[in-house]
Amino acid sequence: MADGIIKKLSEDVVIFIFFRLPVKSLMRFKFVSKSFFTLIQSSTFINLYLYNTTTSRDEYILLKRCFIQENNQYETILSFLAGGDDDYLNPIFQDLDVTHLTSTRNCDHDQLIGPCHGLMALMDTQTTILFNPSTRNYRPLRPSPFGCPQGFHRCIQAVGFGFDTVSNDYKVVRISIIYKVDYDDEYPVERDRKFEVYDLGIDYWRELDNLSQELTTFCVTHCSQMFYKGACHWIASLDIDAYIILCFDMSFETFRSLKIPESCHIINGPTCRLALVHDTLTLIYYPYPEPEIPVEKDLINIWFMTEYNVYESWIRKYTIRGLLIDSPLTVWKGYLLLYQSRSGYLMSYNLNSNDVREFNFHGYPKSLRAIVYKDSLTSIPRESEHAKQVYKF
């Protein structure tokens, strides 16, 4: 009967109707008829659905948080949230315990990166989990095979996830520092830097050589990365107070840098966080979390780069004073700054009305990560017969 109905409707009408449905509802139509199943599974429809024009009402929040257990191990929880006209956040799924997929030893070095063509990556120093938050499919990626010789220690500086438009493939990047182990030296001596890339399509890790020395002697700050304009972006320092935005082009596998509008300082602050607001590169400067913050430092500045890669286009859009913040997370709907408070709760600050709201979500200090995303049907590639299977949360 359903096949008869779809034959009477043009494909354009069916697609128009399906575009208005969330993925959760759309999945039910796959089993209504063969015609619906074929349409929804087609790469053309998946791409059209991904890039369909949406509004802020179609946006969701993926929240990651950690809790410390009695054995000093960390539990990791993912929460899938949606908001209404009242700007409040409500769960759309039950919380997911993903502790078994991540490190339990720490909670401040893991990253939640994306979305990139509908997919996200949950990464720490050892593991990478690629997943689609809408379909709730995930795939653990093959661990990096590269270690270091006996007597040396490898420290992961930065991780990234993005898409190579030339090879039409997803990639993961890891930047590591190799230290000589010397138990008599308080400060270990850096001996080498390693740059690794993982190609999802062939399920293969490789090391990069012949990179620019000028931009490979940096220190990347944690929790300050994103994929934008075909490149991974990190906040990095070449000196104690000489900060830049470090960029790694996923297609050409080269480094470059962007100047930032204000100075940062690794010890006394301010520190800064990358964000995207209305598809514009954004920097959020906020005070270093001290027990008491001097009045002259107690402010948050939000800068927009209105023309990408043009230093002169930086404009300071907002200045906020007196907001007790542990770390900013993201900007939702273009005007709601989401952040973790010093008490560990998820909070929002309305950039238009200056209203502050506390949500009923909390976690260990500095463990919250939040990403704004929209529904997608993007599947997780599995090209190699030796690649790990795709599972469902």
Coordinates of C-alpha atoms in Angstrom, one line a residue:
M1 CA 0.0 0.0 0.0
A2 CA 2.8 2.4 0.9
D3 CA 4.5 1.7 -2.4
G4 CA 1.3 2.7 -4.1
I5 CA 1.1 5.9 -2.2
I6 CA 4.7 6.9 -3.0
K7 CA 4.1 6.2 -6.7
K8 CA 1.3 8.8 -6.6
L9 CA 3.6 11.4 -5.0
S10 CA 6.5 12.9 -6.8
E11 CA 9.9 12.2 -5.3
D12 CA 10.3 16.0 -4.7
V13 CA 7.2 16.0 -2.5
V14 CA 8.4 12.9 -0.5
I15 CA 11.8 14.5 0.0
F16 CA 10.2 17.8 1.1
I17 CA 8.1 15.9 3.7
F18 CA 11.1 13.8 4.9
F19 CA 13.3 16.9 5.3
R20 CA 10.8 18.1 7.9
L21 CA 11.3 14.9 10.0
P22 CA 14.0 14.3 12.6
V23 CA 16.2 11.2 12.1
K24 CA 14.4 9.4 14.9
S25 CA 11.1 9.6 13.0
L26 CA 12.7 9.2 9.6
M27 CA 14.2 5.8 10.5
R28 CA 10.7 4.4 11.0
F29 CA 9.8 5.0 7.3
K30 CA 12.7 2.8 6.2
F31 CA 10.6 -0.2 7.1
V32 CA 7.3 1.1 5.6
S33 CA 8.1 0.3 2.0
K34 CA 11.0 -0.7 -0.3
S35 CA 10.7 2.7 -2.1
F36 CA 11.1 4.6 1.2
F37 CA 14.0 2.4 2.3
T38 CA 15.9 2.9 -1.1
L39 CA 15.3 6.6 -1.0
I40 CA 16.5 7.1 2.6
Q41 CA 19.5 4.9 2.1
S42 CA 20.7 6.7 -1.0
S43 CA 23.8 8.9 -0.9
T44 CA 21.9 11.6 -2.7
F45 CA 19.2 11.9 -0.1
I46 CA 21.7 11.6 2.8
N47 CA 23.7 14.5 1.4
L48 CA 20.6 16.6 0.7
Y49 CA 19.3 15.9 4.2
L50 CA 22.7 16.9 5.7
Y51 CA 22.9 20.3 3.9
N52 CA 19.2 21.1 4.0
T53 CA 18.6 24.6 5.2
T54 CA 17.7 24.6 9.0
T55 CA 17.2 27.1 11.8
S56 CA 18.3 27.2 15.4
R57 CA 15.2 25.2 16.3
D58 CA 16.7 22.2 14.5
E59 CA 19.9 22.3 16.6
Y60 CA 20.7 19.9 19.3
I61 CA 23.4 19.8 22.1
L62 CA 25.6 16.9 22.7
L63 CA 27.0 17.1 26.3
K64 CA 29.8 15.1 27.6
R65 CA 30.6 15.0 31.3
C66 CA 32.6 13.0 33.8
F67 CA 32.1 11.9 37.4
I68 CA 34.8 10.7 39.7
Q69 CA 34.2 7.3 41.4
E70 CA 35.4 5.9 44.7
N71 CA 38.4 4.2 43.1
N72 CA 39.5 7.6 41.6
Q73 CA 38.5 6.3 38.2
Y74 CA 36.3 8.5 35.9
E75 CA 32.8 7.7 34.5
T76 CA 32.0 9.3 31.2
I77 CA 28.4 10.2 30.2
L78 CA 26.9 11.5 27.0
S79 CA 23.7 13.5 27.1
F80 CA 21.6 14.3 24.0
L81 CA 19.7 17.6 24.5
A82 CA 17.2 19.8 22.6
G83 CA 15.8 23.2 23.4
G84 CA 12.6 25.0 22.7
D85 CA 11.5 28.7 22.5
D86 CA 12.2 29.1 26.2
D87 CA 15.9 28.3 25.7
Y88 CA 15.8 25.4 28.1
L89 CA 17.5 22.1 27.5
N90 CA 15.7 18.8 27.7
P91 CA 16.9 15.2 27.0
I92 CA 15.8 13.6 23.8
F93 CA 17.4 10.2 24.6
Q94 CA 18.5 8.5 27.8
D95 CA 22.0 9.3 28.9
L96 CA 24.7 7.0 27.5
D97 CA 27.5 5.6 29.7
V98 CA 30.5 5.4 27.4
T99 CA 33.1 4.8 30.2
H100 CA 34.1 1.5 28.6
L101 CA 35.0 3.4 25.4
T102 CA 37.3 6.0 26.9
S103 CA 40.1 6.4 29.4
T104 CA 39.1 6.2 33.1
R105 CA 42.4 7.7 34.4
N106 CA 41.7 11.4 33.6
C107 CA 39.0 13.6 32.3
D108 CA 40.7 16.8 31.2
H109 CA 42.6 15.5 28.2
D110 CA 39.7 14.0 26.3
Q111 CA 38.1 15.9 23.4
L112 CA 34.7 15.9 21.8
I113 CA 35.3 17.1 18.2
G114 CA 32.8 17.9 15.4
P115 CA 30.4 17.8 13.8
C116 CA 32.2 17.1 10.5
H117 CA 29.8 16.1 7.7
G118 CA 27.5 14.8 10.4
L119 CA 30.0 12.7 12.3
M120 CA 31.8 13.4 15.6
A121 CA 34.9 12.0 17.3
L122 CA 35.4 11.3 21.0
M123 CA 39.1 11.2 21.5
D124 CA 41.7 10.8 24.3
T125 CA 45.4 10.1 24.3
Q126 CA 44.8 6.4 23.4
T127 CA 41.4 5.9 21.8
T128 CA 39.2 7.5 19.1
I129 CA 35.5 6.7 18.8
L130 CA 33.8 7.9 15.6
F131 CA 30.0 8.2 15.9
N132 CA 26.9 9.8 14.5
P133 CA 24.8 11.3 17.4
S134 CA 21.6 11.1 15.3
T135 CA 21.7 7.4 14.3
R136 CA 23.8 6.5 17.4
N137 CA 26.1 4.3 15.3
Y138 CA 29.7 4.3 16.4
R139 CA 33.0 2.7 15.4
P140 CA 36.2 2.5 17.5
L141 CA 39.2 3.3 15.3
R142 CA 42.3 1.2 15.2
P143 CA 44.8 2.5 17.8
S144 CA 48.0 4.2 16.6
P145 CA 50.8 1.6 16.3
F146 CA 53.5 4.2 16.9
G147 CA 55.2 4.1 20.3
C148 CA 58.6 5.3 21.4
P149 CA 61.9 3.6 22.3
Q150 CA 62.7 2.3 25.8
G151 CA 63.8 5.2 28.1
F152 CA 61.6 7.7 26.4
H153 CA 58.0 8.9 27.0
R154 CA 55.4 10.0 24.5
C155 CA 53.1 12.8 25.5
I156 CA 50.0 13.5 23.2
Q157 CA 49.9 17.3 22.6
A158 CA 46.9 17.6 20.4
V159 CA 44.3 15.6 18.5
G160 CA 42.1 16.5 15.6
F161 CA 39.4 15.1 13.3
G162 CA 38.2 16.3 10.0
F163 CA 37.5 15.7 6.3
D164 CA 39.9 15.7 3.3
T165 CA 38.0 17.0 0.3
V166 CA 40.7 15.9 -2.1
S167 CA 40.8 12.2 -1.1
N168 CA 37.1 12.4 0.0
D169 CA 38.0 10.7 3.3
Y170 CA 37.9 11.4 7.0
K171 CA 41.2 11.8 8.8
V172 CA 42.4 11.8 12.4
V173 CA 45.6 13.7 13.4
R174 CA 47.7 13.3 16.5
I175 CA 50.6 15.5 17.6
S176 CA 53.1 14.1 20.2
I177 CA 56.2 15.1 22.0
I178 CA 58.9 12.5 22.8
Y179 CA 60.7 13.1 26.1
K180 CA 63.8 11.5 27.5
V181 CA 63.0 9.8 30.8
D182 CA 65.3 11.2 33.4
Y183 CA 64.1 10.7 37.0
D184 CA 66.7 13.1 38.4
D185 CA 65.5 15.9 36.2
E186 CA 62.4 17.8 37.3
Y187 CA 61.7 19.0 33.8
P188 CA 62.1 16.3 31.1
V189 CA 64.0 17.2 28.0
E190 CA 62.1 17.2 24.7
R191 CA 63.9 15.1 22.1
D192 CA 61.5 14.9 19.2
R193 CA 58.0 15.6 17.8
K194 CA 55.8 13.2 16.0
F195 CA 52.9 13.9 13.7
E196 CA 50.5 11.0 12.9
V197 CA 47.6 10.9 10.5
Y198 CA 44.9 8.2 10.3
D199 CA 43.0 7.6 7.0
L200 CA 39.6 6.2 7.7
G201 CA 39.0 4.9 4.2
I202 CA 42.0 2.6 4.3
D203 CA 42.1 2.1 8.1
Y204 CA 45.8 3.1 8.2
W205 CA 48.1 5.2 10.5
R206 CA 51.2 6.9 9.1
E207 CA 53.8 9.4 10.3
L208 CA 54.4 12.7 8.6
D209 CA 57.9 14.0 7.7
N210 CA 59.3 17.2 6.2
L211 CA 57.0 19.6 8.1
S212 CA 57.7 23.3 8.6
Q213 CA 60.0 23.6 11.7
E214 CA 58.7 27.1 12.4
L215 CA 55.2 25.9 13.3
T216 CA 56.1 22.5 14.8
T217 CA 57.8 23.9 18.0
F218 CA 54.6 25.0 19.6
C219 CA 52.7 24.0 22.8
V220 CA 49.0 23.3 22.1
T221 CA 46.5 24.1 24.9
H222 CA 44.0 21.4 25.8
C223 CA 40.3 21.6 24.9
S224 CA 40.7 24.3 22.2
Q225 CA 40.3 22.6 18.9
M226 CA 37.8 22.5 16.0
F227 CA 37.6 21.6 12.3
Y228 CA 36.7 24.5 10.1
K229 CA 37.4 25.5 6.4
G230 CA 39.1 22.2 5.7
A231 CA 41.6 22.5 8.6
C232 CA 42.0 21.5 12.2
H233 CA 42.4 24.6 14.4
W234 CA 44.1 24.7 17.9
I235 CA 45.1 27.4 20.3
A236 CA 48.8 27.1 20.6
S237 CA 51.8 29.0 22.0
L238 CA 55.2 29.6 20.6
D239 CA 56.3 31.2 23.9
I240 CA 54.8 31.7 27.4
D241 CA 52.6 34.6 26.1
A242 CA 52.9 34.4 22.3
Y243 CA 49.7 32.7 21.3
I244 CA 48.4 31.9 17.8
I245 CA 45.7 29.8 16.2
L246 CA 47.6 26.8 14.7
C247 CA 45.9 25.3 11.6
F248 CA 46.6 21.9 9.9
D249 CA 45.2 21.6 6.4
M250 CA 43.6 18.1 6.1
S251 CA 44.0 17.8 2.4
F252 CA 47.6 19.2 1.9
E253 CA 48.8 18.1 5.4
T254 CA 50.6 21.4 6.0
F255 CA 50.6 23.8 9.0
R256 CA 49.9 27.5 9.0
S257 CA 48.9 30.0 11.6
L258 CA 46.4 32.8 12.3
K259 CA 47.1 35.8 14.5
I260 CA 44.8 36.4 17.5
P261 CA 43.4 39.8 18.4
E262 CA 44.4 39.8 22.1
S263 CA 47.4 38.3 23.9
C264 CA 47.0 35.3 26.2
H265 CA 49.1 34.1 29.1
I266 CA 49.7 30.4 30.0
I267 CA 49.9 31.2 33.8
N268 CA 48.0 34.4 34.7
G269 CA 45.5 34.5 31.9
P270 CA 43.4 35.4 30.1
T271 CA 43.0 32.1 28.4
C272 CA 40.9 31.5 25.3
R273 CA 38.7 29.0 23.6
L274 CA 37.7 28.5 19.9
A275 CA 34.1 28.5 18.8
L276 CA 31.9 28.8 15.8
V277 CA 29.0 31.4 15.8
H278 CA 26.9 31.7 12.7
D279 CA 29.7 29.8 10.8
T280 CA 32.2 32.5 11.9
L281 CA 35.5 31.8 13.6
T282 CA 35.1 33.0 17.2
L283 CA 37.5 33.4 20.1
I284 CA 36.3 33.5 23.7
Y285 CA 38.7 35.1 26.1
Y286 CA 38.1 34.4 29.8
P287 CA 39.9 34.8 33.1
Y288 CA 42.2 32.2 34.5
P289 CA 40.2 30.5 37.3
E290 CA 41.7 31.9 40.4
P291 CA 40.2 31.9 43.9
E292 CA 39.9 35.7 43.7
I293 CA 40.0 37.5 40.3
P294 CA 41.1 41.1 40.2
V295 CA 38.5 43.5 38.9
E296 CA 40.6 44.4 35.9
K297 CA 40.9 40.7 34.9
D298 CA 37.3 39.8 35.6
L299 CA 35.9 40.0 32.1
I300 CA 35.1 37.9 29.1
N301 CA 35.7 39.2 25.6
I302 CA 34.2 37.5 22.5
W303 CA 35.9 38.2 19.2
F304 CA 34.6 37.4 15.7
M305 CA 36.8 37.0 12.6
T306 CA 34.3 38.3 10.1
E307 CA 36.5 37.4 7.1
Y308 CA 38.4 34.2 7.5
N309 CA 42.2 34.4 7.5
V310 CA 42.1 38.2 7.5
Y311 CA 43.6 39.6 10.8
E312 CA 42.1 43.1 10.3
S313 CA 38.6 41.5 10.3
W314 CA 38.7 40.6 14.0
I315 CA 36.0 42.6 15.9
R316 CA 35.2 42.4 19.6
K317 CA 31.5 41.7 19.6
Y318 CA 30.8 41.2 23.3
T319 CA 32.3 42.0 26.7
I320 CA 30.9 40.3 29.8
R321 CA 31.9 41.3 33.4
G322 CA 31.4 39.5 36.7
L323 CA 30.5 36.1 35.3
L324 CA 31.9 33.3 37.5
I325 CA 33.0 30.8 34.8
D326 CA 35.2 27.7 35.0
S327 CA 35.4 27.2 31.2
P328 CA 33.3 28.2 28.1
L329 CA 31.9 25.4 26.0
T330 CA 30.1 26.7 23.0
V331 CA 27.6 29.3 21.7
W332 CA 24.1 28.0 21.0
K333 CA 21.5 29.7 18.8
G334 CA 24.0 32.5 18.2
Y335 CA 23.4 34.2 21.5
L336 CA 23.5 31.7 24.3
L337 CA 27.0 31.2 25.7
L338 CA 27.1 27.7 27.4
Y339 CA 29.7 27.3 30.0
Q340 CA 30.7 25.2 33.1
S341 CA 30.4 27.0 36.4
R342 CA 32.9 26.7 39.1
S343 CA 30.5 24.5 41.0
G344 CA 30.5 22.1 38.0
Y345 CA 27.0 22.9 36.5
L346 CA 26.1 23.6 32.9
M347 CA 25.1 27.2 32.6
S348 CA 24.0 29.6 29.9
Y349 CA 24.5 33.4 29.5
N350 CA 22.2 35.2 27.1
L351 CA 24.4 37.6 25.1
N352 CA 21.3 39.7 24.3
S353 CA 19.6 40.0 27.6
N354 CA 22.4 39.2 30.1
D355 CA 20.2 36.6 31.7
V356 CA 22.0 33.7 33.4
R357 CA 20.5 30.2 33.7
E358 CA 21.6 27.0 35.5
F359 CA 20.7 23.7 34.0
N360 CA 20.3 20.4 35.8
F361 CA 23.5 18.9 34.4
H362 CA 26.8 18.8 36.2
G363 CA 30.1 17.0 36.2
Y364 CA 33.6 17.0 37.5
P365 CA 35.4 20.4 37.2
K366 CA 36.7 21.0 33.6
S367 CA 35.1 17.8 32.4
L368 CA 32.2 19.2 30.5
R369 CA 32.3 19.4 26.7
A370 CA 29.4 20.5 24.5
I371 CA 28.8 20.6 20.7
V372 CA 26.0 22.0 18.7
Y373 CA 24.8 19.7 16.0
K374 CA 21.9 19.0 13.7
D375 CA 20.4 15.7 12.5
S376 CA 22.2 13.7 9.9
L377 CA 22.0 10.3 8.3
T378 CA 25.8 10.1 7.5
S379 CA 27.0 6.6 7.7
I380 CA 30.4 5.6 9.2
P381 CA 32.7 4.4 6.4
R382 CA 34.2 0.9 6.8
E383 CA 36.3 0.3 3.7
S384 CA 38.8 -2.2 5.0
E385 CA 37.9 -5.9 5.7
H386 CA 40.2 -5.6 8.7
A387 CA 38.5 -2.5 10.1
K388 CA 36.5 -2.7 13.2
Q389 CA 32.8 -3.1 13.0
V390 CA 30.2 -0.4 13.3
Y391 CA 28.2 -0.7 16.5
K392 CA 25.1 0.9 18.0
F393 CA 24.9 2.8 21.3

